[in-house]
CSV table of C-alpha atoms in Angstrom, one decimal:
chain,number,residue,atom,x,y,z
A,8,MET,CA,0.0,0.1,0.1
A,9,ILE,CA,1.3,3.3,-1.0
A,10,ILE,CA,1.6,5.6,2.0
A,11,THR,CA,0.2,9.0,1.3
A,12,ARG,CA,-1.3,11.7,3.4
A,13,ARG,CA,-4.7,10.5,2.4
A,14,ASN,CA,-4.1,7.0,3.5
A,15,ILE,CA,-2.7,8.2,6.7
A,16,LEU,CA,-5.7,10.1,7.1
A,17,VAL,CA,-8.3,7.6,6.6
A,18,GLY,CA,-6.3,4.9,8.4
A,19,GLY,CA,-5.7,6.9,11.2
A,20,ALA,CA,-9.3,8.0,11.6
A,21,ALA,CA,-10.4,3.8,11.0
A,22,GLY,CA,-7.9,3.3,13.8
A,23,LEU,CA,-9.3,5.9,16.2
A,24,LEU,CA,-12.8,4.5,15.6
A,25,SER,CA,-11.7,0.9,16.2
A,26,GLY,CA,-9.7,2.1,19.0
A,27,CYS,CA,-12.8,3.6,20.5
A,28,ASP,CA,-15.0,0.4,19.7
A,29,ALA,CA,-12.4,-1.5,21.5
A,30,LEU,CA,-12.6,0.6,24.7
A,31,GLY,CA,-16.2,0.5,24.5
A,32,LYS,CA,-16.1,-3.6,25.0
A,33,ASN,CA,-13.3,-3.2,27.5
A,34,GLU,CA,-15.1,-3.9,30.9
A,35,ASP,CA,-13.1,-1.6,33.2
A,36,PHE,CA,-13.6,1.5,30.4
A,37,ARG,CA,-17.5,0.8,30.5
A,38,LYS,CA,-17.5,0.7,34.3
A,39,LEU,CA,-15.7,4.2,33.9
A,40,LEU,CA,-18.0,5.7,31.3
A,41,ALA,CA,-20.9,4.5,33.3
A,42,LEU,CA,-19.8,6.9,36.2
A,43,GLY,CA,-21.0,9.6,34.2
A,44,GLU,CA,-24.7,8.3,34.5
A,45,LYS,CA,-24.3,7.5,37.9
A,46,GLY,CA,-22.9,11.1,38.4
A,47,ASN,CA,-26.4,12.0,36.7
A,48,PHE,CA,-28.2,9.8,39.3
A,49,ALA,CA,-26.3,11.5,42.3
A,50,ILE,CA,-26.9,14.9,41.0
A,51,GLN,CA,-30.5,14.7,40.0
A,52,ARG,CA,-31.1,13.3,43.2
A,53,SER,CA,-29.7,16.2,45.0
A,54,LEU,CA,-31.1,18.9,43.1
A,55,GLN,CA,-34.6,17.2,42.9
A,56,ASP,CA,-37.3,17.7,45.7
A,57,ARG,CA,-38.0,14.1,46.9
A,58,MET,CA,-41.7,15.3,46.1
A,59,ALA,CA,-40.9,17.2,42.9
A,60,LEU,CA,-43.6,16.3,40.5
A,61,ALA,CA,-42.9,15.6,36.9
A,62,LYS,CA,-45.0,18.4,34.5
A,63,GLU,CA,-48.7,17.6,34.2
A,64,PHE,CA,-50.3,18.3,31.2
A,65,ARG,CA,-53.7,19.7,29.7
A,66,PRO,CA,-56.2,17.1,28.5
A,67,GLN,CA,-55.6,18.8,24.7
A,68,GLN,CA,-52.0,18.4,25.0
A,69,ARG,CA,-52.1,14.5,24.9
A,70,SER,CA,-50.8,12.7,21.9
A,71,PRO,CA,-53.5,11.9,19.6
A,72,VAL,CA,-52.7,8.0,19.7
A,73,PHE,CA,-50.4,6.9,22.3
A,74,ARG,CA,-48.0,4.5,20.8
A,75,MET,CA,-47.7,0.9,22.2
A,76,ASN,CA,-44.3,-0.4,22.6
A,77,GLY,CA,-42.4,-3.4,23.9
A,78,THR,CA,-44.5,-6.3,24.6
A,79,ARG,CA,-47.9,-5.8,22.9
A,80,GLN,CA,-49.4,-9.4,23.7
A,81,PRO,CA,-47.7,-11.5,26.4
A,82,ARG,CA,-47.3,-14.7,25.3
A,83,GLY,CA,-48.4,-18.1,26.9
A,84,GLU,CA,-51.7,-19.9,28.0
A,85,ALA,CA,-51.8,-18.2,31.8
A,86,TYR,CA,-51.9,-14.8,30.1
A,87,ALA,CA,-54.6,-15.5,27.4
A,88,LYS,CA,-56.8,-16.9,30.1
A,89,HIS,CA,-56.4,-13.8,32.2
A,90,ALA,CA,-57.4,-11.6,29.1
A,91,SER,CA,-60.4,-13.9,27.9
A,92,GLU,CA,-61.9,-13.5,31.8
A,93,LYS,CA,-61.0,-9.6,31.6
A,94,PHE,CA,-58.7,-10.2,34.4
A,95,ALA,CA,-61.2,-11.1,36.7
A,96,ASN,CA,-59.1,-13.6,38.5
A,97,TRP,CA,-55.6,-11.8,38.2
A,98,ARG,CA,-54.3,-11.3,41.5
A,99,LEU,CA,-51.6,-8.7,42.6
A,100,THR,CA,-49.4,-10.0,45.3
A,101,VAL,CA,-47.3,-7.7,47.3
A,102,ASP,CA,-44.9,-9.7,49.4
A,103,GLY,CA,-40.8,-10.0,50.2
A,104,LEU,CA,-39.9,-7.8,52.9
A,105,VAL,CA,-43.1,-6.8,54.4
A,106,ALA,CA,-45.1,-7.5,57.5
A,107,ARG,CA,-48.5,-8.1,56.0
A,108,PRO,CA,-48.0,-10.0,52.4
A,109,GLN,CA,-51.1,-8.7,50.4
A,110,ALA,CA,-53.1,-9.9,47.4
A,111,PHE,CA,-55.5,-7.5,45.3
A,112,SER,CA,-57.7,-8.4,42.6
A,113,VAL,CA,-58.1,-5.8,39.7
A,114,ALA,CA,-61.5,-5.0,40.8
A,115,GLN,CA,-60.6,-4.2,44.5
A,116,LEU,CA,-57.5,-1.8,43.0
A,117,MET,CA,-60.0,-0.1,40.9
A,118,ALA,CA,-62.7,0.4,43.7
A,119,GLY,CA,-60.0,2.0,45.9
A,120,PRO,CA,-58.5,5.6,46.2
A,121,LYS,CA,-57.2,6.7,42.8
A,122,ARG,CA,-54.9,9.1,41.0
A,123,SER,CA,-55.1,10.6,37.4
A,124,GLN,CA,-52.2,12.2,35.9
A,125,ILE,CA,-51.3,13.6,32.4
A,126,THR,CA,-48.2,13.2,32.0
A,127,ARG,CA,-45.3,12.5,29.4
A,128,HIS,CA,-43.9,9.2,28.5
A,129,ASP,CA,-40.4,9.3,27.4
A,130,CYS,CA,-38.6,6.4,25.8
A,131,VAL,CA,-35.0,6.1,25.8
A,132,GLU,CA,-34.8,5.6,22.2
A,133,GLY,CA,-35.9,9.4,22.0
A,134,TRP,CA,-39.7,9.6,21.5
A,135,SER,CA,-42.2,10.9,23.5
A,136,ALA,CA,-46.3,10.4,24.1
A,137,ILE,CA,-48.5,12.1,26.2
A,138,GLY,CA,-51.4,10.4,27.9
A,139,LYS,CA,-53.8,10.4,31.2
A,140,TRP,CA,-53.0,7.7,33.4
A,141,THR,CA,-55.3,6.5,36.4
A,142,GLY,CA,-54.5,4.2,39.0
A,143,ILE,CA,-54.1,3.5,42.7
A,144,PRO,CA,-51.1,5.2,44.2
A,145,LEU,CA,-48.3,2.7,45.3
A,146,LYS,CA,-48.1,4.3,48.5
A,147,LEU,CA,-51.2,2.8,49.7
A,148,LEU,CA,-50.4,-0.7,49.0
A,149,LEU,CA,-47.1,-0.6,50.5
A,150,ASP,CA,-48.8,0.9,53.8
A,151,ALA,CA,-51.3,-1.9,53.6
A,152,ALA,CA,-48.7,-4.4,53.5
A,153,GLY,CA,-46.2,-2.6,56.0
A,154,LEU,CA,-42.5,-2.4,54.6
A,155,LYS,CA,-40.0,-3.8,56.9
A,156,SER,CA,-37.2,-1.7,58.0
A,157,GLN,CA,-34.6,-4.1,55.6
A,158,ALA,CA,-36.4,-3.0,52.6
A,159,ARG,CA,-34.8,-1.1,50.1
A,160,PHE,CA,-35.8,-1.6,46.8
A,161,LEU,CA,-39.4,-2.5,45.2
A,162,VAL,CA,-39.2,-5.2,42.6
A,163,PHE,CA,-42.1,-5.5,39.8
A,164,HIS,CA,-42.4,-9.0,38.4
A,165,CYS,CA,-44.4,-9.0,35.1
A,166,ALA,CA,-46.4,-11.6,33.2
A,167,ASP,CA,-44.6,-10.7,29.6
A,168,LYS,CA,-41.8,-13.4,29.1
A,169,MET,CA,-39.2,-11.8,27.0
A,170,GLY,CA,-36.7,-13.7,24.6
A,171,PHE,CA,-35.4,-16.8,26.0
A,172,GLY,CA,-38.5,-16.7,28.3
A,173,THR,CA,-37.1,-14.2,30.5
A,174,PRO,CA,-39.9,-12.5,32.5
A,175,TYR,CA,-39.9,-8.9,32.2
A,176,TYR,CA,-38.9,-6.9,35.5
A,177,GLU,CA,-38.1,-3.8,37.0
A,178,SER,CA,-37.2,-2.1,40.1
A,179,ILE,CA,-37.3,1.2,41.8
A,180,ASP,CA,-36.3,2.8,45.2
A,181,LEU,CA,-38.1,3.7,48.1
A,182,ILE,CA,-37.7,7.5,47.1
A,183,ASP,CA,-39.8,7.0,43.9
A,184,ALA,CA,-41.6,4.3,45.4
A,185,PHE,CA,-43.6,6.6,47.8
A,186,HIS,CA,-43.5,9.8,45.4
A,187,PRO,CA,-47.1,10.9,44.8
A,188,GLN,CA,-47.2,10.2,40.9
A,189,THR,CA,-46.1,6.6,41.3
A,190,ILE,CA,-49.3,4.8,40.6
A,191,LEU,CA,-50.2,1.3,39.5
A,192,ALA,CA,-52.4,2.5,36.2
A,193,TRP,CA,-55.4,0.3,35.0
A,194,ALA,CA,-56.7,3.1,32.8
A,195,LEU,CA,-55.2,5.3,30.2
A,196,ASN,CA,-57.0,8.2,28.5
A,197,ASP,CA,-60.2,7.2,30.8
A,198,GLU,CA,-60.5,3.6,29.2
A,199,THR,CA,-59.5,0.3,30.8
A,200,LEU,CA,-55.9,-0.2,29.7
A,201,MET,CA,-55.4,-2.1,26.7
A,202,ILE,CA,-53.4,-5.2,26.5
A,203,GLY,CA,-50.7,-3.5,24.5
A,204,ASN,CA,-50.1,-0.9,27.1
A,205,GLY,CA,-49.9,-3.1,30.0
A,206,ALA,CA,-53.2,-4.5,30.9
A,207,PRO,CA,-54.5,-5.1,33.7
A,208,LEU,CA,-51.8,-3.1,35.5
A,209,ARG,CA,-49.0,-1.1,34.9
A,210,LEU,CA,-46.5,0.9,37.2
A,211,ARG,CA,-45.8,4.5,36.2
A,212,VAL,CA,-42.5,6.2,37.6
A,213,GLU,CA,-43.3,9.7,35.8
A,214,ARG,CA,-39.6,10.9,36.5
A,215,GLN,CA,-37.6,8.0,34.7
A,216,LEU,CA,-37.5,6.8,31.3
A,217,GLY,CA,-40.2,4.5,29.6
A,218,TYR,CA,-38.3,1.0,30.4
A,219,LYS,CA,-39.0,1.5,33.8
A,220,GLN,CA,-42.9,1.6,33.5
A,221,ALA,CA,-43.1,-1.9,33.8
A,222,LYS,CA,-46.4,-3.6,32.5
A,223,TYR,CA,-48.6,-6.9,33.3
A,224,VAL,CA,-47.6,-6.4,36.8
A,225,GLU,CA,-48.1,-9.5,39.0
A,226,ARG,CA,-46.1,-9.3,41.8
A,227,ILE,CA,-44.3,-6.5,43.6
A,228,GLU,CA,-41.6,-7.7,46.0
A,229,ALA,CA,-39.8,-5.4,48.6
A,230,VAL,CA,-35.9,-6.6,48.8
A,231,ASP,CA,-33.0,-5.2,50.2
A,232,ASP,CA,-30.9,-6.0,47.5
A,233,LEU,CA,-31.3,-6.4,43.7
A,234,SER,CA,-28.2,-8.4,43.2
A,235,LYS,CA,-29.9,-11.6,43.9
A,236,LEU,CA,-32.5,-11.3,41.4
A,237,TYR,CA,-32.3,-12.4,37.6
A,238,GLY,CA,-29.1,-10.7,36.1
A,239,GLY,CA,-28.6,-8.6,39.1
A,240,LYS,CA,-28.9,-5.4,37.9
A,241,GLY,CA,-32.5,-4.5,38.7
A,242,GLY,CA,-34.4,-4.7,35.5
A,243,TYR,CA,-35.0,-6.5,32.5
A,244,TRP,CA,-33.1,-4.1,30.0
A,245,GLU,CA,-30.4,-3.3,32.8
A,246,ASP,CA,-29.4,-7.1,32.3
A,247,GLY,CA,-29.7,-7.8,28.9
A,248,ALA,CA,-29.0,-4.4,27.2
A,249,GLY,CA,-26.8,-2.5,29.6
A,250,TYR,CA,-29.2,0.3,30.3
A,251,GLU,CA,-28.7,2.4,33.6
A,252,TRP,CA,-31.1,1.2,36.5
A,253,TYR,CA,-31.7,4.9,37.3
A,254,ALA,CA,-33.3,6.1,34.3
A,255,GLY,CA,-34.1,9.8,34.8
A,256,ILE,CA,-31.7,10.9,31.7
B,3,MET,CA,14.5,30.5,15.5
B,4,ALA,CA,13.9,34.0,16.8
B,5,LYS,CA,11.1,33.8,19.3
B,6,SER,CA,9.3,36.8,20.2
B,7,GLU,CA,9.1,36.8,24.0
B,8,SER,CA,6.6,39.3,24.4
B,9,LYS,CA,3.0,39.0,23.5
B,10,ARG,CA,2.6,41.0,20.1
B,11,GLU,CA,-0.1,43.0,19.3
B,12,THR,CA,0.6,44.0,15.9
B,13,ALA,CA,-0.2,41.9,12.7
B,14,HIS,CA,2.8,42.4,10.7
B,15,PRO,CA,6.3,42.4,12.2
B,16,PRO,CA,8.4,45.5,10.5
B,17,VAL,CA,11.0,42.7,9.2
B,18,SER,CA,10.5,40.3,6.5
B,19,GLN,CA,12.2,37.3,8.3
B,20,PRO,CA,10.2,34.9,9.6
B,21,GLN,CA,9.3,35.7,13.2
B,22,THR,CA,7.0,33.7,15.8
B,23,VAL,CA,4.4,35.2,18.1
B,24,PHE,CA,2.8,33.8,21.1
B,25,ARG,CA,-0.5,33.1,20.1
B,26,HIS,CA,-2.5,30.8,22.4
B,27,ARG,CA,-2.4,30.7,25.9
B,28,LEU,CA,-2.1,27.4,28.1
B,29,SER,CA,-5.4,27.4,29.0
B,30,THR,CA,-6.9,27.9,25.6
B,31,ARG,CA,-4.7,25.0,24.1
B,32,ILE,CA,-5.8,23.0,27.0
B,33,TRP,CA,-9.3,23.2,26.6
B,34,HIS,CA,-9.1,23.3,22.7
B,35,TRP,CA,-7.6,19.6,22.9
B,36,VAL,CA,-9.9,18.3,25.6
B,37,ASN,CA,-12.7,19.9,24.0
B,38,ALA,CA,-11.8,18.6,20.5
B,39,VAL,CA,-12.0,15.0,21.8
B,40,ALA,CA,-15.2,15.6,24.0
B,41,ILE,CA,-17.0,17.0,20.7
B,42,PHE,CA,-15.9,14.3,18.4
B,43,VAL,CA,-17.2,11.7,21.3
B,44,MET,CA,-20.6,14.0,21.7
B,45,LEU,CA,-21.3,14.2,18.0
B,46,MET,CA,-20.9,10.5,17.1
B,47,SER,CA,-22.5,8.7,20.1
B,48,GLY,CA,-25.2,11.8,19.6
B,49,LEU,CA,-25.6,10.2,15.9
B,50,MET,CA,-25.9,6.6,17.5
B,51,ILE,CA,-28.9,7.7,19.8
B,52,PHE,CA,-30.3,9.7,17.2
B,53,ASN,CA,-30.2,6.4,15.2
B,54,ALA,CA,-32.5,4.5,17.4
B,55,HIS,CA,-35.3,7.0,16.5
B,56,PRO,CA,-34.5,9.0,13.4
B,57,ARG,CA,-37.4,11.3,13.4
B,58,LEU,CA,-37.6,14.9,15.2
B,59,TYR,CA,-40.7,16.6,15.9
B,60,TRP,CA,-41.8,20.0,17.4
B,61,GLY,CA,-43.7,20.4,20.7
B,62,GLN,CA,-44.1,18.4,23.7
B,63,TYR,CA,-45.1,14.9,22.4
B,64,GLY,CA,-43.8,12.9,19.2
B,65,ALA,CA,-43.7,9.5,18.3
B,66,ASN,CA,-44.1,7.3,15.2
B,67,LEU,CA,-47.8,7.9,14.7
B,68,ASP,CA,-47.1,11.9,15.0
B,69,GLN,CA,-46.1,14.4,12.3
B,70,PRO,CA,-41.9,14.5,12.0
B,71,TRP,CA,-40.6,17.6,10.5
B,72,LEU,CA,-37.7,15.8,9.7
B,73,VAL,CA,-36.8,11.8,8.9
B,74,LEU,CA,-33.5,10.8,8.3
B,75,PRO,CA,-31.9,7.4,7.3
B,76,ARG,CA,-29.9,5.8,9.9
B,77,PHE,CA,-26.3,7.2,10.1
B,78,PRO,CA,-23.7,4.5,8.8
B,79,GLY,CA,-21.5,3.0,11.3
B,80,TRP,CA,-18.4,5.1,10.6
B,81,ALA,CA,-20.2,8.2,12.2
B,82,THR,CA,-21.5,6.7,15.1
B,83,LEU,CA,-20.0,5.5,18.4
B,84,PRO,CA,-20.1,2.4,18.8
B,85,SER,CA,-19.9,2.0,15.2
B,86,ASN,CA,-22.1,-0.9,15.8
B,87,TYR,CA,-26.1,-0.3,17.1
B,88,ASP,CA,-25.7,-0.1,20.9
B,89,LEU,CA,-28.0,2.4,22.5
B,90,ALA,CA,-26.7,1.6,25.8
B,91,LEU,CA,-23.2,2.1,25.2
B,92,GLY,CA,-24.0,5.1,23.1
B,93,ARG,CA,-25.4,6.7,25.9
B,94,HIS,CA,-22.8,5.7,28.4
B,95,TRP,CA,-20.1,7.5,26.0
B,96,HIS,CA,-22.7,10.6,25.2
B,97,LEU,CA,-23.2,10.9,29.2
B,98,ALA,CA,-20.2,10.5,30.4
B,99,PHE,CA,-18.5,13.0,27.9
B,100,ALA,CA,-21.4,15.4,28.5
B,101,TRP,CA,-19.8,16.1,31.7
B,102,VAL,CA,-16.2,17.0,30.1
B,103,LEU,CA,-18.1,19.2,27.4
B,104,ALA,CA,-20.0,21.1,30.2
B,105,PHE,CA,-17.5,21.5,32.9
B,106,GLY,CA,-14.7,22.1,30.7
B,107,LEU,CA,-16.6,25.3,28.7
B,108,LEU,CA,-17.5,26.1,32.2
B,109,ALA,CA,-14.0,26.3,33.7
B,110,TYR,CA,-12.7,27.6,30.3
B,111,LEU,CA,-15.0,30.5,30.1
B,112,VAL,CA,-14.3,31.5,33.6
B,113,TRP,CA,-10.7,31.3,33.3
B,114,SER,CA,-10.8,33.2,30.0
B,115,LEU,CA,-13.1,35.8,31.7
B,116,PHE,CA,-10.4,35.9,34.6
B,117,ASN,CA,-7.2,36.3,32.3
B,118,GLY,CA,-9.0,38.8,29.9
B,119,HIS,CA,-9.1,36.4,26.9
B,120,LEU,CA,-12.6,36.9,26.1
B,121,ARG,CA,-12.1,40.9,26.4
B,122,LYS,CA,-8.9,41.1,24.6
B,123,ASP,CA,-9.1,38.3,21.8
B,124,VAL,CA,-12.8,37.1,21.6
B,125,ALA,CA,-15.1,40.2,22.0
B,126,LEU,CA,-15.5,42.6,19.0
B,127,SER,CA,-14.6,46.1,18.8
B,128,ARG,CA,-16.8,48.6,17.4
B,129,ALA,CA,-14.3,49.1,14.4
B,130,GLU,CA,-14.6,45.4,13.9
B,131,VAL,CA,-18.5,45.5,13.7
B,132,ALA,CA,-18.8,48.2,11.2
B,133,PRO,CA,-20.2,46.8,7.9
B,134,ALA,CA,-17.2,48.1,5.6
B,135,HIS,CA,-14.6,46.4,8.0
B,136,LEU,CA,-16.8,43.2,8.0
B,137,TRP,CA,-17.2,43.2,4.1
B,138,GLU,CA,-13.4,43.7,3.6
B,139,ASP,CA,-12.9,40.7,6.2
B,140,ILE,CA,-15.5,38.6,3.9
B,141,LYS,CA,-13.6,39.4,0.6
B,142,LYS,CA,-10.5,38.4,2.3
B,143,HIS,CA,-11.9,35.0,3.3
B,144,ALA,CA,-13.0,34.6,-0.2
B,145,ARG,CA,-9.2,35.2,-1.4
B,146,PHE,CA,-8.3,32.7,1.2
B,147,ASP,CA,-5.8,35.9,2.6
B,148,PHE,CA,-5.4,35.4,6.1
B,149,HIS,CA,-2.3,37.1,6.7
B,150,GLU,CA,-3.8,39.9,8.8
B,151,SER,CA,-5.4,37.3,11.4
B,152,GLU,CA,-2.2,35.7,12.1
B,153,ALA,CA,-1.6,37.2,15.5
B,154,ARG,CA,-5.0,38.2,16.3
B,155,TYR,CA,-8.3,36.6,15.2
B,156,ASN,CA,-10.3,38.3,12.7
B,157,PRO,CA,-13.9,39.5,13.0
B,158,LEU,CA,-15.5,36.6,11.3
B,159,GLN,CA,-13.2,34.6,13.3
B,160,LYS,CA,-14.7,36.2,16.5
B,161,ILE,CA,-18.1,36.0,15.6
B,162,THR,CA,-18.0,32.1,14.8
B,163,TYR,CA,-16.3,31.7,18.1
B,164,SER,CA,-18.4,33.5,20.2
B,165,LEU,CA,-21.6,31.8,18.6
B,166,VAL,CA,-20.1,28.3,19.4
B,167,LEU,CA,-19.1,29.5,22.8
B,168,PHE,CA,-21.9,31.5,23.8
B,169,GLY,CA,-24.7,29.9,21.5
B,170,LEU,CA,-24.2,26.4,20.1
B,171,ILE,CA,-22.4,24.6,23.2
B,172,PRO,CA,-24.7,26.1,25.8
B,173,LEU,CA,-27.9,25.3,23.6
B,174,LEU,CA,-26.4,22.1,23.5
B,175,ILE,CA,-26.1,21.4,27.4
B,176,LEU,CA,-29.4,23.1,28.1
B,177,THR,CA,-31.7,21.0,25.7
B,178,GLY,CA,-29.5,17.7,26.4
B,179,LEU,CA,-30.9,18.7,30.2
B,180,THR,CA,-34.3,19.3,29.1
B,181,MET,CA,-34.3,15.7,27.3
B,182,SER,CA,-34.3,14.1,30.8
B,183,PRO,CA,-37.5,13.4,32.8
B,184,GLY,CA,-35.7,13.8,36.3
B,185,MET,CA,-34.2,17.3,35.1
B,186,ASN,CA,-37.8,18.0,34.2
B,187,ALA,CA,-38.8,17.4,37.6
B,188,ALA,CA,-36.2,19.3,39.2
B,189,PHE,CA,-36.3,22.6,36.9
B,190,PRO,CA,-39.9,22.3,35.1
B,191,TRP,CA,-38.9,25.9,33.7
B,192,LEU,CA,-36.3,23.9,31.1
B,193,VAL,CA,-39.0,22.3,29.2
B,194,ASP,CA,-41.0,25.5,29.0
B,195,VAL,CA,-38.3,27.6,27.9
B,196,PHE,CA,-37.7,25.2,25.0
B,197,GLY,CA,-41.4,24.6,24.0
B,198,GLY,CA,-41.4,20.9,24.9
B,199,ARG,CA,-39.2,18.1,25.1
B,200,GLN,CA,-39.4,16.9,21.3
B,201,SER,CA,-38.6,20.6,20.5
B,202,ALA,CA,-35.6,20.8,22.8
B,203,ARG,CA,-34.6,17.2,21.0
B,204,SER,CA,-35.1,19.0,17.8
B,205,ILE,CA,-32.9,22.1,18.8
B,206,HIS,CA,-30.3,19.5,20.1
B,207,PHE,CA,-30.0,18.1,16.8
B,208,ILE,CA,-30.0,21.3,15.0
B,209,CYS,CA,-27.0,22.6,17.3
B,210,ALA,CA,-25.1,19.6,17.1
B,211,MET,CA,-25.4,19.5,13.2
B,212,GLY,CA,-24.2,23.5,13.4
B,213,ILE,CA,-20.9,22.3,15.6
B,214,ALA,CA,-20.5,19.6,12.9
B,215,ALA,CA,-20.6,22.4,10.3
B,216,PHE,CA,-18.3,24.5,12.7
B,217,ILE,CA,-15.7,21.8,12.7
B,218,ILE,CA,-15.5,21.1,8.7
B,219,VAL,CA,-15.2,24.8,8.1
B,220,HIS,CA,-12.8,25.2,11.0
B,221,LEU,CA,-10.6,22.2,9.5
B,222,VAL,CA,-10.6,23.4,5.8
B,223,LEU,CA,-9.5,27.0,7.1
B,224,VAL,CA,-6.5,25.3,9.1
B,225,ILE,CA,-5.4,23.8,5.8
B,226,LEU,CA,-5.8,26.5,3.9
B,227,ALA,CA,-3.9,28.8,6.4
B,228,GLY,CA,-0.9,26.2,6.8
B,229,PRO,CA,-1.9,23.1,8.8
B,230,VAL,CA,1.5,22.8,10.2
B,231,ASN,CA,2.3,26.1,11.5
B,232,GLU,CA,-1.8,26.0,12.7
B,233,ILE,CA,-1.5,22.8,14.6
B,234,ARG,CA,2.0,23.8,16.2
B,235,SER,CA,0.8,26.8,17.4
B,236,MET,CA,-2.3,25.0,19.1
B,237,ILE,CA,0.3,22.9,20.9
B,238,THR,CA,3.2,24.7,21.9
B,239,GLY,CA,1.3,28.4,21.5
B,240,TRP,CA,4.0,29.8,19.0
B,241,PHE,CA,3.0,30.6,15.5
B,242,ARG,CA,5.4,31.7,12.6
B,243,LEU,CA,4.4,34.4,11.0
B,244,SER,CA,4.5,34.9,7.1
B,245,PRO,CA,6.1,37.7,5.6
B,246,PRO,CA,3.8,40.7,4.7
B,247,PRO,CA,2.2,40.2,0.8
B,248,ALA,CA,3.8,43.5,-0.1
B,249,SER,CA,7.5,42.2,0.4
B,250,ASN,CA,6.6,38.6,-0.6
B,251,SER,CA,9.0,38.5,-3.6
B,252,GLY,CA,8.8,34.8,-3.9
B,253,ASP,CA,11.1,33.3,-1.1
B,254,SER,CA,8.2,32.2,1.1
B,255,ALA,CA,7.8,28.5,1.4
């Protein structure tokens, strides 16, 4: 190959690019890079009031169509049976590090106190959709179950099985768990939640990105440590794709 | 090599032999190179993130079923970081180097205010913004005549640097923060200032393209003005002046 300035430039640029790719595959370098997002977590939590609300919108500011994303139809006979029964026999259990484990039917939850909020759903990919969510504040369920003092996180176990049969799950800390806008939603835009949007119950954690908004929630488990569950990083996408556990940015 | 130890203010030395002037302070040089790395990482990882949803909208919301103002094909691998599709890793690069970019700019601006760089070298004088003077400068650029700007920034340069320092990069930082749902809860006014998260995302992309255009023009001008001398001056601080055009009798390199 003749060495020309052009070749040096092109070769140098290609070398830099593959160097960056190699760095990105290095586990230690990835950890170093991840400090940026860990820093965002620390800064955001110190700037945010614990009870600071996500922006709420007027009804006419809603998206004409609220985009469905992720699982639109959970696989398996068990879910299909629940769907055919209109979720009459669906149970939401609250267990783990709680004093009084609970089980709620959807009808019970819908008959309880409710909160409606028109908020913006931000996908990690970049799109946003605004919709009105109605559901029961998570705090009320936690008060009923009585968190033990060792509890640090809440894990949301979902009915949708992803690739290789791994169930979807997500987790949040107690600051978000007791936030007034954190609800288990059973309605979107004043209609009973559709399957594509997470029927019968979907978590809303309004100060974080879309992948935290677990759908098809059937069990809430209070734990002291996330590392013992599934891949250990606190969520399906955190384990599988490397997304950050804190999704505030 | 006859180094001039004093910081020269004059554009032309009185003698025609090659002379050097001290052109860039250490703080400017450090920031330039740190920022060069940070900007490239931010642009390329930003294109990776953009590839996850290569559509732009105005307003508060915007998803596949809404009306975009711009739809682009995905950027090719050589332009993105990492070169394969990996949104999580692209975000890790982007959100780590965002700290370098933002606090690098802050440190540079504070330091440049303190040492007079902004006032002496970047701020435009009243004479420089006079239309006749600007027109002269445009004509010189068109002729690729950069002699006058060897020791000092010329007016077009000052305007461009000011736009980048006080316009594009601050806008990129602010619109970047506006896209964060956590920051929206902390500073709700951010999303109001930009008219919605999707507007902020559009402005973020437009400003990034502005930075990319700046880099292209910047590199072309460095090549036209003499790349070795220009790059050396941004490493050592010292720039070799060329003889003034009037006495340019053919012995220049």
